[in-house]
Short mmCIF file of C-alpha atoms in Angstrom, two decimals:
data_model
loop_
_atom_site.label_atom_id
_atom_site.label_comp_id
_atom_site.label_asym_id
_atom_site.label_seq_id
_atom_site.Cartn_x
_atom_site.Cartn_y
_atom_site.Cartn_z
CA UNK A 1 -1.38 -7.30 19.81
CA UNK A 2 -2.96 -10.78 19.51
CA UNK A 3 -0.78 -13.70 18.59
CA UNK A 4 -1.92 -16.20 15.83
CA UNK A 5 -1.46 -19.73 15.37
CA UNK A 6 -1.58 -21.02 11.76
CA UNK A 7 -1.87 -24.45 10.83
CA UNK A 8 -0.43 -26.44 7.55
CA UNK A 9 -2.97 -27.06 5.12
CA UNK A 10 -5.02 -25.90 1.74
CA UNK A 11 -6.95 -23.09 1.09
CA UNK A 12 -10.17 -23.88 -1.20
CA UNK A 13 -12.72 -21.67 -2.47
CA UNK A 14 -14.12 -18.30 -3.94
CA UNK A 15 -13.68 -14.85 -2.15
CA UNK A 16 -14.51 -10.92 -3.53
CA UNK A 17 -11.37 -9.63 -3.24
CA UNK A 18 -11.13 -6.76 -0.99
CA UNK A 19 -11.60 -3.03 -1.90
CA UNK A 20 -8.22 -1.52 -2.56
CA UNK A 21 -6.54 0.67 -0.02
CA UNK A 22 -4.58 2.51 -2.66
CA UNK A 23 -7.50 3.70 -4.98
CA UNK A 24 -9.36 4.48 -1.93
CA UNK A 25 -6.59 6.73 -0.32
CA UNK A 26 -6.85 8.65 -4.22
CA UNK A 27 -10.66 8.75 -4.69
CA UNK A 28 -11.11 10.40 -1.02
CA UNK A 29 -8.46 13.06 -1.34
CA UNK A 30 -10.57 13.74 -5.19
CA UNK A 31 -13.28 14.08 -3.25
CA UNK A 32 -12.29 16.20 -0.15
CA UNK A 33 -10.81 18.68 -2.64
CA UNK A 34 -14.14 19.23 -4.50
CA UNK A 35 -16.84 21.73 -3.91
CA UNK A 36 -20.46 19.86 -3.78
CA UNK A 37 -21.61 16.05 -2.94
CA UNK A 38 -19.63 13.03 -3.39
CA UNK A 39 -19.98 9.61 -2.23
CA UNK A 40 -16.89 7.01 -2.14
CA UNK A 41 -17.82 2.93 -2.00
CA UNK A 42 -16.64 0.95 -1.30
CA UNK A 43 -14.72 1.09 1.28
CA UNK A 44 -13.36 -1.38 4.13
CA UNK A 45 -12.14 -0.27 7.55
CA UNK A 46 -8.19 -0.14 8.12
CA UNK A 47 -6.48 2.13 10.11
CA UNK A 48 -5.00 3.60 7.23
CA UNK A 49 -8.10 4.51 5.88
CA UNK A 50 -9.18 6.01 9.32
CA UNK A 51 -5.58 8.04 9.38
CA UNK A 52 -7.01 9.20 6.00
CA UNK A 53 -10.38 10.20 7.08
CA UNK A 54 -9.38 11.49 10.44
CA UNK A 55 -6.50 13.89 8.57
CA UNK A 56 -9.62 14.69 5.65
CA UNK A 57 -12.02 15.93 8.88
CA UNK A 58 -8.90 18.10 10.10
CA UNK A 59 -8.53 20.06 7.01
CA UNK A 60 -12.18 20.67 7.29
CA UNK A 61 -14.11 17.79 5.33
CA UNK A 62 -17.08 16.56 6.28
CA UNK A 63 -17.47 12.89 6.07
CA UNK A 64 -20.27 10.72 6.98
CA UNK A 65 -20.19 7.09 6.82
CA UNK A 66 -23.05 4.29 6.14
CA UNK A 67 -24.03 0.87 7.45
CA UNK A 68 -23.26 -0.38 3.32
CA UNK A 69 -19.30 0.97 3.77
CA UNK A 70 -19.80 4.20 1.72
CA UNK A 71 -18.27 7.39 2.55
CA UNK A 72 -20.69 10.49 1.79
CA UNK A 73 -18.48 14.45 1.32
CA UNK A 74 -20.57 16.97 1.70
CA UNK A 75 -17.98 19.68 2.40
CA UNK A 76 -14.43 19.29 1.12
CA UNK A 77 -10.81 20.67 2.52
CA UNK A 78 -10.92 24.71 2.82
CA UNK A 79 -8.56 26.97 4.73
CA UNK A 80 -8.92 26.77 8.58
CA UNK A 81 -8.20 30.03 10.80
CA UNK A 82 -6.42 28.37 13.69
CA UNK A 83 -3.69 25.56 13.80
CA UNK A 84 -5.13 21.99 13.23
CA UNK A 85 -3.51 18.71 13.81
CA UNK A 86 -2.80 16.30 11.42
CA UNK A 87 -2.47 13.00 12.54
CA UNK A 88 -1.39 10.39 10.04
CA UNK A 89 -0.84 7.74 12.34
CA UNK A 90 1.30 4.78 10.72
CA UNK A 91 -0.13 6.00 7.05
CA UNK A 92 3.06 7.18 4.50
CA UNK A 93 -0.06 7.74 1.72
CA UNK A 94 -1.95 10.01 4.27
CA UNK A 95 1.33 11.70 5.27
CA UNK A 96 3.07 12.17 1.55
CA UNK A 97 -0.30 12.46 0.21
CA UNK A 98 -2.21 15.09 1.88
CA UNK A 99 1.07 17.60 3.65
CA UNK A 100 1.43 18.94 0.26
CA UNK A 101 -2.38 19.32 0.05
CA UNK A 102 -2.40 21.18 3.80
CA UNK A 103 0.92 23.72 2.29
CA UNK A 104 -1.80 24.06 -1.12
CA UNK A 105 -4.46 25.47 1.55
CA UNK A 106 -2.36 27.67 3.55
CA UNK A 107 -2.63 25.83 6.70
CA UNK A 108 -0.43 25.87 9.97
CA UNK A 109 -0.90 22.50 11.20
CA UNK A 110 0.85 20.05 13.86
CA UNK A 111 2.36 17.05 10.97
CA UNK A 112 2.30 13.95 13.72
CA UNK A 113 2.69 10.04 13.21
CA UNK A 114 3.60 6.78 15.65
CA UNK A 115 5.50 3.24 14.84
CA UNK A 116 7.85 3.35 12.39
CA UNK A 117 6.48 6.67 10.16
CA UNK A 118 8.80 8.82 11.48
CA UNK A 119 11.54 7.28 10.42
CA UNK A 120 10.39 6.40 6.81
CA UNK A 121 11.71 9.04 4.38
CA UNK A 122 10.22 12.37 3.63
CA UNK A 123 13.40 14.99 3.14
CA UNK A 124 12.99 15.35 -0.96
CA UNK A 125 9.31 16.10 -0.62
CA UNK A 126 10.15 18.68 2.18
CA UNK A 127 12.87 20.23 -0.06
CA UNK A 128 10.44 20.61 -2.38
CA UNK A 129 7.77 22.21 -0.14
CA UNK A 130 10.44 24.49 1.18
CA UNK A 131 11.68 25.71 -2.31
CA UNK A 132 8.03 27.20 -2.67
CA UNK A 133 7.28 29.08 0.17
CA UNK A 134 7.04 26.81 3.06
CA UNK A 135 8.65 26.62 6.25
CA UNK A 136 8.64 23.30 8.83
CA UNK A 137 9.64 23.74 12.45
CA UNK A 138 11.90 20.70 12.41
CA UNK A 139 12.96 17.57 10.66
CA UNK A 140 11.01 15.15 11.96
CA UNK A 141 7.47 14.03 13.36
CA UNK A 142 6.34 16.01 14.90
CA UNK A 143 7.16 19.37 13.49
CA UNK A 144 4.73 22.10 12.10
CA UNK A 145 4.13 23.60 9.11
CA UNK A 146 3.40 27.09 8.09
CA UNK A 147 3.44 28.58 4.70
CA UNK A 148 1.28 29.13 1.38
CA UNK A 149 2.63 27.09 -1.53
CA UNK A 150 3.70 28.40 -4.60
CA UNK A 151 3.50 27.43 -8.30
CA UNK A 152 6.69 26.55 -9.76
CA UNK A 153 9.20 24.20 -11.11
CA UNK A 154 9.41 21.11 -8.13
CA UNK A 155 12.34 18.49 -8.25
CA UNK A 156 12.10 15.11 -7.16
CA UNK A 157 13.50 11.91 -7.02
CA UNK A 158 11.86 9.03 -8.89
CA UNK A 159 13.72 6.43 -6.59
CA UNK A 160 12.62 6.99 -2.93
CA UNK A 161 8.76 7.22 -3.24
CA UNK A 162 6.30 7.59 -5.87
CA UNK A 163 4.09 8.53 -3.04
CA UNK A 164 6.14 12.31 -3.11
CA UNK A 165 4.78 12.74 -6.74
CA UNK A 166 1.28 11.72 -6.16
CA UNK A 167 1.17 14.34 -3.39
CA UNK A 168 2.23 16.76 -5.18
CA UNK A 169 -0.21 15.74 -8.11
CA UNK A 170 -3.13 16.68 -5.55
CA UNK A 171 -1.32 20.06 -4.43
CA UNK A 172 -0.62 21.75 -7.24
CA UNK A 173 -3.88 22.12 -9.46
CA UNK A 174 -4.96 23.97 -6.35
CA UNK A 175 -2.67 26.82 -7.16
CA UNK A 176 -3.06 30.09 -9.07
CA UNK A 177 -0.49 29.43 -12.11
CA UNK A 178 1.16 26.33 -13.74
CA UNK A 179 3.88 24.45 -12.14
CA UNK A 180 6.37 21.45 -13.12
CA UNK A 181 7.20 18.41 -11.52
CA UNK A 182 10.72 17.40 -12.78
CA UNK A 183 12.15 14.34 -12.04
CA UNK A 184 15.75 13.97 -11.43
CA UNK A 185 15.93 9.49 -11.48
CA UNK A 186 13.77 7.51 -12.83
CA UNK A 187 10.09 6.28 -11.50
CA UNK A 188 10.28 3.80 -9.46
CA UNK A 189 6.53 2.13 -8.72
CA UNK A 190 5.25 4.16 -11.83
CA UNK A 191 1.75 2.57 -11.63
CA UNK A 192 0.91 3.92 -8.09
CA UNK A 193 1.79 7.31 -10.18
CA UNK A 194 -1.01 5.77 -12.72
CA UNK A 195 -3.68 5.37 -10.04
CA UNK A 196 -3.13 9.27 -9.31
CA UNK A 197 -3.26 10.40 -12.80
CA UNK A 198 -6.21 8.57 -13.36
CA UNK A 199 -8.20 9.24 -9.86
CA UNK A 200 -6.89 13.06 -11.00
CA UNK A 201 -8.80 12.90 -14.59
CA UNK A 202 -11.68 10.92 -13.07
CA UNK A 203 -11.90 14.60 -11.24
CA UNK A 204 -11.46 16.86 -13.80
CA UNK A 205 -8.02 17.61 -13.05
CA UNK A 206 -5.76 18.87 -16.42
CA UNK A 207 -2.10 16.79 -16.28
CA UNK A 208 0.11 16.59 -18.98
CA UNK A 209 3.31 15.11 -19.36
CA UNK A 210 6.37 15.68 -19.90
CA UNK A 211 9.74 14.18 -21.24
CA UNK A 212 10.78 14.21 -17.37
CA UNK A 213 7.65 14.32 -15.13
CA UNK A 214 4.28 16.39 -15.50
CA UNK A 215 3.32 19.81 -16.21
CA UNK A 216 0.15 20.79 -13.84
CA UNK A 217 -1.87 24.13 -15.08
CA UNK A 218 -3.34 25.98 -12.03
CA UNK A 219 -7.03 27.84 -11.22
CA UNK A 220 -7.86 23.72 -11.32
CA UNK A 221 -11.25 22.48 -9.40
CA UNK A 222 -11.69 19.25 -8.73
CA UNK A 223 -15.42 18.07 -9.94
CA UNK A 224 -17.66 15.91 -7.12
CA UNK A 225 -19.50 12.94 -7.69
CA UNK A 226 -19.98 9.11 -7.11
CA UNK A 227 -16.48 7.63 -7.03
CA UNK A 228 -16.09 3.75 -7.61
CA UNK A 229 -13.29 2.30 -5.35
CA UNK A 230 -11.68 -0.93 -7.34
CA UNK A 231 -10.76 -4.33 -6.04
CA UNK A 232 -7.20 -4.69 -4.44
CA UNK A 233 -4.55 -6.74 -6.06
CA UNK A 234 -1.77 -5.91 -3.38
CA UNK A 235 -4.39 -8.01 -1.23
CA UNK A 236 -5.55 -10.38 -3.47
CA UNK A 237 -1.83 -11.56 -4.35
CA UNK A 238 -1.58 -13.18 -0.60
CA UNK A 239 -4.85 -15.48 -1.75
CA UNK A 240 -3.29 -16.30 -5.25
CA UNK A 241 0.15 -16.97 -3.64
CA UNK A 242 -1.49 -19.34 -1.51
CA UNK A 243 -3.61 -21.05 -4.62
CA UNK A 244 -0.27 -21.22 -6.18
CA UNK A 245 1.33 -23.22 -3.48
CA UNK A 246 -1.00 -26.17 -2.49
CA UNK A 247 -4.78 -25.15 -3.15
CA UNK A 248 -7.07 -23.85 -5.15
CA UNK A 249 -8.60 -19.64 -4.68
CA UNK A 250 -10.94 -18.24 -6.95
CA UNK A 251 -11.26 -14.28 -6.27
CA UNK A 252 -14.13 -12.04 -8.17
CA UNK A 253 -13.92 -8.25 -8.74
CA UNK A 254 -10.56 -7.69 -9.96
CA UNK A 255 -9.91 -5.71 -13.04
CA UNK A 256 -7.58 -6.97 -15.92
CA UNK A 257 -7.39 -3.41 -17.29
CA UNK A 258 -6.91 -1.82 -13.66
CA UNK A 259 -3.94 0.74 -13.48
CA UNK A 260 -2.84 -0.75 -10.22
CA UNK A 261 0.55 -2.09 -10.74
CA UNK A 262 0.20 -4.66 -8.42
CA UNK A 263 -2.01 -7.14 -11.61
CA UNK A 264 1.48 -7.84 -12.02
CA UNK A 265 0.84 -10.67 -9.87
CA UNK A 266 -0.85 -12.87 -12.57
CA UNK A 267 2.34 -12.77 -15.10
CA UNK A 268 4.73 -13.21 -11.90
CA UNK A 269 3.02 -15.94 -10.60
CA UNK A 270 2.77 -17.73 -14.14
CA UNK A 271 6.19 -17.01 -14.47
CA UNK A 272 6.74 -19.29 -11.25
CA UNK A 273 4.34 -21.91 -13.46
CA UNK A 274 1.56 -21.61 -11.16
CA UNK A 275 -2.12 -22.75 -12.78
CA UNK A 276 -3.64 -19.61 -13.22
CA UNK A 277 -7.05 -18.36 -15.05
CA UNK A 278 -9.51 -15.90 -15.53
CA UNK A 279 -12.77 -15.30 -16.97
CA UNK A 280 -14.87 -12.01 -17.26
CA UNK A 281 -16.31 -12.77 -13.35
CA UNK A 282 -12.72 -14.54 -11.83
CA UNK A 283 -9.54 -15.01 -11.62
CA UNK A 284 -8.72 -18.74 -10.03
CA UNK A 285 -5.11 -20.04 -8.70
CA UNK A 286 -4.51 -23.62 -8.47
CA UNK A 287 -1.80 -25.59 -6.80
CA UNK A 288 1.34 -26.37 -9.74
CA UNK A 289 5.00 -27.68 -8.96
CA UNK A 290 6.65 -23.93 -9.32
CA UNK A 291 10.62 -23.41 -10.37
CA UNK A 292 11.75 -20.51 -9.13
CA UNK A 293 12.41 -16.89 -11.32
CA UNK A 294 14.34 -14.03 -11.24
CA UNK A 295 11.71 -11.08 -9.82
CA UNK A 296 12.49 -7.29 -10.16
CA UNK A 297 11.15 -5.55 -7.02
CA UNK A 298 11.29 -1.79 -8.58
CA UNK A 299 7.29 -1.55 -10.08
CA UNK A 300 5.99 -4.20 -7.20
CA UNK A 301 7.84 -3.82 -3.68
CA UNK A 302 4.44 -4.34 -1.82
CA UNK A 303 4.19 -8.02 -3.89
CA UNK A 304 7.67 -8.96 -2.39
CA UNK A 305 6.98 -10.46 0.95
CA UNK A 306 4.42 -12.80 -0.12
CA UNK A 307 6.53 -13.56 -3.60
CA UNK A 308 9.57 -14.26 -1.08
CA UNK A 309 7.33 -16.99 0.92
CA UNK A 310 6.04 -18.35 -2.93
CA UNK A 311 9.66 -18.77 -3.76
CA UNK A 312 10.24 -20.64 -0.45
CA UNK A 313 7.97 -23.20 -2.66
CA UNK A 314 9.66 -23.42 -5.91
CA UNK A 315 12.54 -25.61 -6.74
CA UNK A 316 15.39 -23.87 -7.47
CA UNK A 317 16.41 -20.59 -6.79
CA UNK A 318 14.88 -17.16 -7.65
CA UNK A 319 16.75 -14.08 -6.98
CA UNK A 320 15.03 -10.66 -6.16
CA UNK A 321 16.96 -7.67 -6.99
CA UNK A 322 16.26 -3.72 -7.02
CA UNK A 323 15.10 -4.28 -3.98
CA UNK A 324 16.60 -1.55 -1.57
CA UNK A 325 13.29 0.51 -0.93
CA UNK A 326 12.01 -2.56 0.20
CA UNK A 327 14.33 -1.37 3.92
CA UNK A 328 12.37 2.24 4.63
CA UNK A 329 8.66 0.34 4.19
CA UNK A 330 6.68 -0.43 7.70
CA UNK A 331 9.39 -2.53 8.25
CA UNK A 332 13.26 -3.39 7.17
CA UNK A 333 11.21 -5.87 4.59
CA UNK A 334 14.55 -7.49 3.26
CA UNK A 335 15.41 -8.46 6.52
CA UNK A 336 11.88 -9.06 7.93
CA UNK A 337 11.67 -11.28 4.84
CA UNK A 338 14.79 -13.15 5.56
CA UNK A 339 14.15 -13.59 9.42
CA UNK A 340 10.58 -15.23 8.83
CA UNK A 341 11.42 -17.59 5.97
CA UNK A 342 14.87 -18.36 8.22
CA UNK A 343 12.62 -18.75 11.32
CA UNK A 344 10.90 -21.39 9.21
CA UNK A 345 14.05 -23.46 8.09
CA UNK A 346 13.98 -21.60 4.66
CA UNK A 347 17.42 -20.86 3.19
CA UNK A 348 17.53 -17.22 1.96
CA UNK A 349 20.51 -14.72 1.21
CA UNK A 350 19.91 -11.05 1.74
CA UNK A 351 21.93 -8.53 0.36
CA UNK A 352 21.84 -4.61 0.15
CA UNK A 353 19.44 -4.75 -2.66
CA UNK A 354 18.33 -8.07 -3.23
CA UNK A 355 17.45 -11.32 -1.95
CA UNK A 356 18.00 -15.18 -3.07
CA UNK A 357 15.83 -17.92 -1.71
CA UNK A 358 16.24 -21.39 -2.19
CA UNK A 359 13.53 -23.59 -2.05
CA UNK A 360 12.32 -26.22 -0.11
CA UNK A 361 10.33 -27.41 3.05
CA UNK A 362 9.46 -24.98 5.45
CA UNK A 363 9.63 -26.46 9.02
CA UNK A 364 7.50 -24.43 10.80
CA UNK A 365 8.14 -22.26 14.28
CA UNK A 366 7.74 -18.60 15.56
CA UNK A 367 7.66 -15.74 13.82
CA UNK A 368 7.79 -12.16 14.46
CA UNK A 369 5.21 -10.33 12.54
CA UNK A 370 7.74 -6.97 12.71
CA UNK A 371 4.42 -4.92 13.69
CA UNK A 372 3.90 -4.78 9.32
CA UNK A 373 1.20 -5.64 7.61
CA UNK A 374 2.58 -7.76 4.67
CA UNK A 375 5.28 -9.55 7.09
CA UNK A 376 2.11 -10.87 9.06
CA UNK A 377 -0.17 -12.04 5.89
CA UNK A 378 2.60 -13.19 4.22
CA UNK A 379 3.79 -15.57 7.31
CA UNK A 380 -0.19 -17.17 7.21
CA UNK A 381 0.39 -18.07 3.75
CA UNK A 382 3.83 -19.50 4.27
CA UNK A 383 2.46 -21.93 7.20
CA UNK A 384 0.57 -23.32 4.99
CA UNK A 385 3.20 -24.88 3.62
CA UNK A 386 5.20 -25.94 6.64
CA UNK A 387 5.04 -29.52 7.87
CA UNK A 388 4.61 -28.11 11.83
CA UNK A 389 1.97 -24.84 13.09
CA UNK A 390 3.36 -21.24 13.02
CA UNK A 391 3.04 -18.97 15.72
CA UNK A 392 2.78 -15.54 14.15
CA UNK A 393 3.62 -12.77 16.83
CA UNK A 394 2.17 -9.49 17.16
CA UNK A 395 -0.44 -10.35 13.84
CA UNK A 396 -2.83 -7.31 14.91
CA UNK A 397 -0.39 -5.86 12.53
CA UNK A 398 -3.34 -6.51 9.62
CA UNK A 399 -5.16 -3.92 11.09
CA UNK A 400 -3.14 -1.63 9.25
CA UNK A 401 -4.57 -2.65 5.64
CA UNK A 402 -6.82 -5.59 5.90
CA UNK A 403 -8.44 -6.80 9.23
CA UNK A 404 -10.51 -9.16 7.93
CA UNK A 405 -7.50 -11.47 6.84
CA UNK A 406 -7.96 -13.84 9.24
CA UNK A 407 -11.93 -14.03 8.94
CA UNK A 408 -11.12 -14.56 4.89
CA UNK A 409 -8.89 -16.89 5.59
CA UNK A 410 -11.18 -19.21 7.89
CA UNK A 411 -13.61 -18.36 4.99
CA UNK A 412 -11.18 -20.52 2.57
CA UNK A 413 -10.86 -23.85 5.09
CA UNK A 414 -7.73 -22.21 6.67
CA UNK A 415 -6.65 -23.17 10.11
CA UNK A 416 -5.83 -20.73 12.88
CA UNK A 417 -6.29 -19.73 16.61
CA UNK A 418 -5.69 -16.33 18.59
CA UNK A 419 -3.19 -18.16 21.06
CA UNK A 420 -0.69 -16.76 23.49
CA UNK A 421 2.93 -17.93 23.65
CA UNK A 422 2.97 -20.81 25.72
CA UNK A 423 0.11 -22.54 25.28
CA UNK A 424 -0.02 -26.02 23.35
CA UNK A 425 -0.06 -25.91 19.71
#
């Protein structure tokens, strides 16, 4: 994968922020499951979204895409009469997401994935599946699955993934009689549980809750039709961050009133004292002196690499705590965090759980982008910053969730080259 160099400076100016990955993921899946037409827009390319797709056309979907970024269903998920292959790639959604959906339909299918997916956790949502009926060949990618699922009382764990329940959420209208999702801790990352529930009713899909979790009637049919995929705030916080620390990013499309808990952003970053603003067509970040906070990672552990690097700005300290799912994401994030704001002359303290940052200058360097996403978008906003260029490593990483990081960032006055190691910054 391509290496980036990123050079100190300001970013300045108006983007549409892009469409989110997570609603996406939900209005697809709604989609696949109906019977009739549906078309999902927008949507922008990421391999996660093509793990989604690919898995989707497995099950028996057919999906046709457009020049405008649309996705057009005109045949959803049924029952398939020989073994299929499911290949989620480097996608937990697509994998916690859509296995429960492929036990819901009866299917024998090959589960596979590559980088670090195998190793990210998945035993409570198989002891769940296996409690009703199905059977896997092993404990880890790959193994295959056989088995019909059946209605019932399922018990998870609120603490490991959210992504387990949402699964689950798709699976279980599909079934002849009620079931029960209990939870045995609380939610952790409750509004990614939100975006489910409400992608779920958009559909016609009955869920009511509980005191512990959800009851789910069955003989359920999800209802086709034009689905409306919302701007991302897990992306947009890496342009607001970077507003917030010496410039001045304006982004359009983003919904106050969007279940996405990720909007946290704008209280967390006014909490820091950035300038922050919004009218009914943008929300704008401007550079402030920012002191740093105290930041609960529970509801938000995708906003935590680029709130690390923010903190690397403030004066003071700010302490990050309930932070230990942060270690089974795409990569050991507590440590990836640590190792790129250390790698830039950042003081930082990691713990189990939590972290502590200290601020003040950033130096500049190498980096390891840790083949994740977030590590990667989070280092080009944290060389802004630094008083020397940063050489991210391995930055294809983006691919994952947002390709066009780079190209947005050029698009704001930002500085950087595909370089390999070696050559003169």
């Amino acid at each position: 994968m391509a290496d980036f160099c990123v050079y100190p400076g300001a970013l300045h100016g108006q983007l549409p922020a892009p469409p989110s990955k997570s609603a996406a993921h939900r209005a697809l899946i709604c989609a696949a499951l109906a019977d009739g037409n549906s078309v999902v827009a927008p949507l922008a390319s990421s391999e996660d979204m093509a793990a989604t797709t690919g898995v989707l056309r497995s099950m028996g979907t057919e999906i046709d895409f457009t020049a405008d970024g649309s996705a057009k269903i005109t045949s959803g998920c049924r029952p398939q009469d020989k073994m299929v292959l499911l290949d989620c790639r480097e996608s937990g959604s697509t994998l916690r997401f859509l296995l429960p959906v492929a036990c819901a339909l009866g299917l024998t299918a090959t589960i596979a994935g590559r980088g670090r997916l195998p190793e990210r956790p998945l035993g409570p949502l198989m002891r769940a599946l296996k409690a009703h009926g199905i059977s896997f060949s092993g404990e880890k990618m790959p193994f295959i699955v056989r088995g019909r699922l059946t209605p019932g009382r399922y018990e998870l764990p609120g603490d490991v993934s959210s992504q387990f329940v949402s699964g689950l959420l798709f699976a279980l209208p599909l079934l002849d009689e009620a079931s029960e999702i209990v939870l045995t801790s609380p939610l952790q990352s409750a509004g990614y549980v939100d975006m489910t529930l409400a992608a779920l009713g958009t559909s016609g899909i009955t869920v009511e809750p509980t005191e512990n979790g959800w009851k789910i009637p069955g003989g359920q049919h999800y209802r086709p039709g034009d689905r409306a995929v919302e701007a991302d705030w897990s992306n947009a916080a890496f342009w607001l961050c970077a507003g917030a620390a010496g410039g001045e990013v304006r982004l359009t499309g983003l919904s106050s009133v969007s279940t996405q808990g990720d909007r946290a952003i704008v209280e967390i970053l006014k909490r820091f004292g950035a300038d922050i603003s919004a009218d009914a067509h943008a929300i704008q970040c401007k550079a402030a002196k920012l002191r740093g906070i105290r930041i609960d990672a529970g509801p938000i552990p995708d906003l935590i690499p680029v709130l690390a690097v923010t903190a690397a700005f403030a004066e003071g300290e700010t302490e990050i705590y309930n932070a230990a799912r942060l270690r089974i994401k795409e990569s050991d994030r507590l440590t990836s965090v640590t190792a790129l704001l250390r790698g830039l002359g950042g003081t930082v303290e990691e713990f189990p759980d939590r972290l502590v940052i200290h601020g003040g200058k950033l130096h500049g360097g190498i980096v390891d982008g840790m083949n994740d996403h977030r590590i990667v978008m989070s280092a080009a906003v944290a060389a802004l910053g630094c008083e020397a260029p940063v050489i991210i490593r391995d930055a294809g990483a983006i691919a994952k969730s947002y390709p066009d990081f780079f190209d947005d960032f050029q698009k704001l006055g930002g500085g950087c080259d595909v370089v390999q190691l070696g050559e003169k910054l």
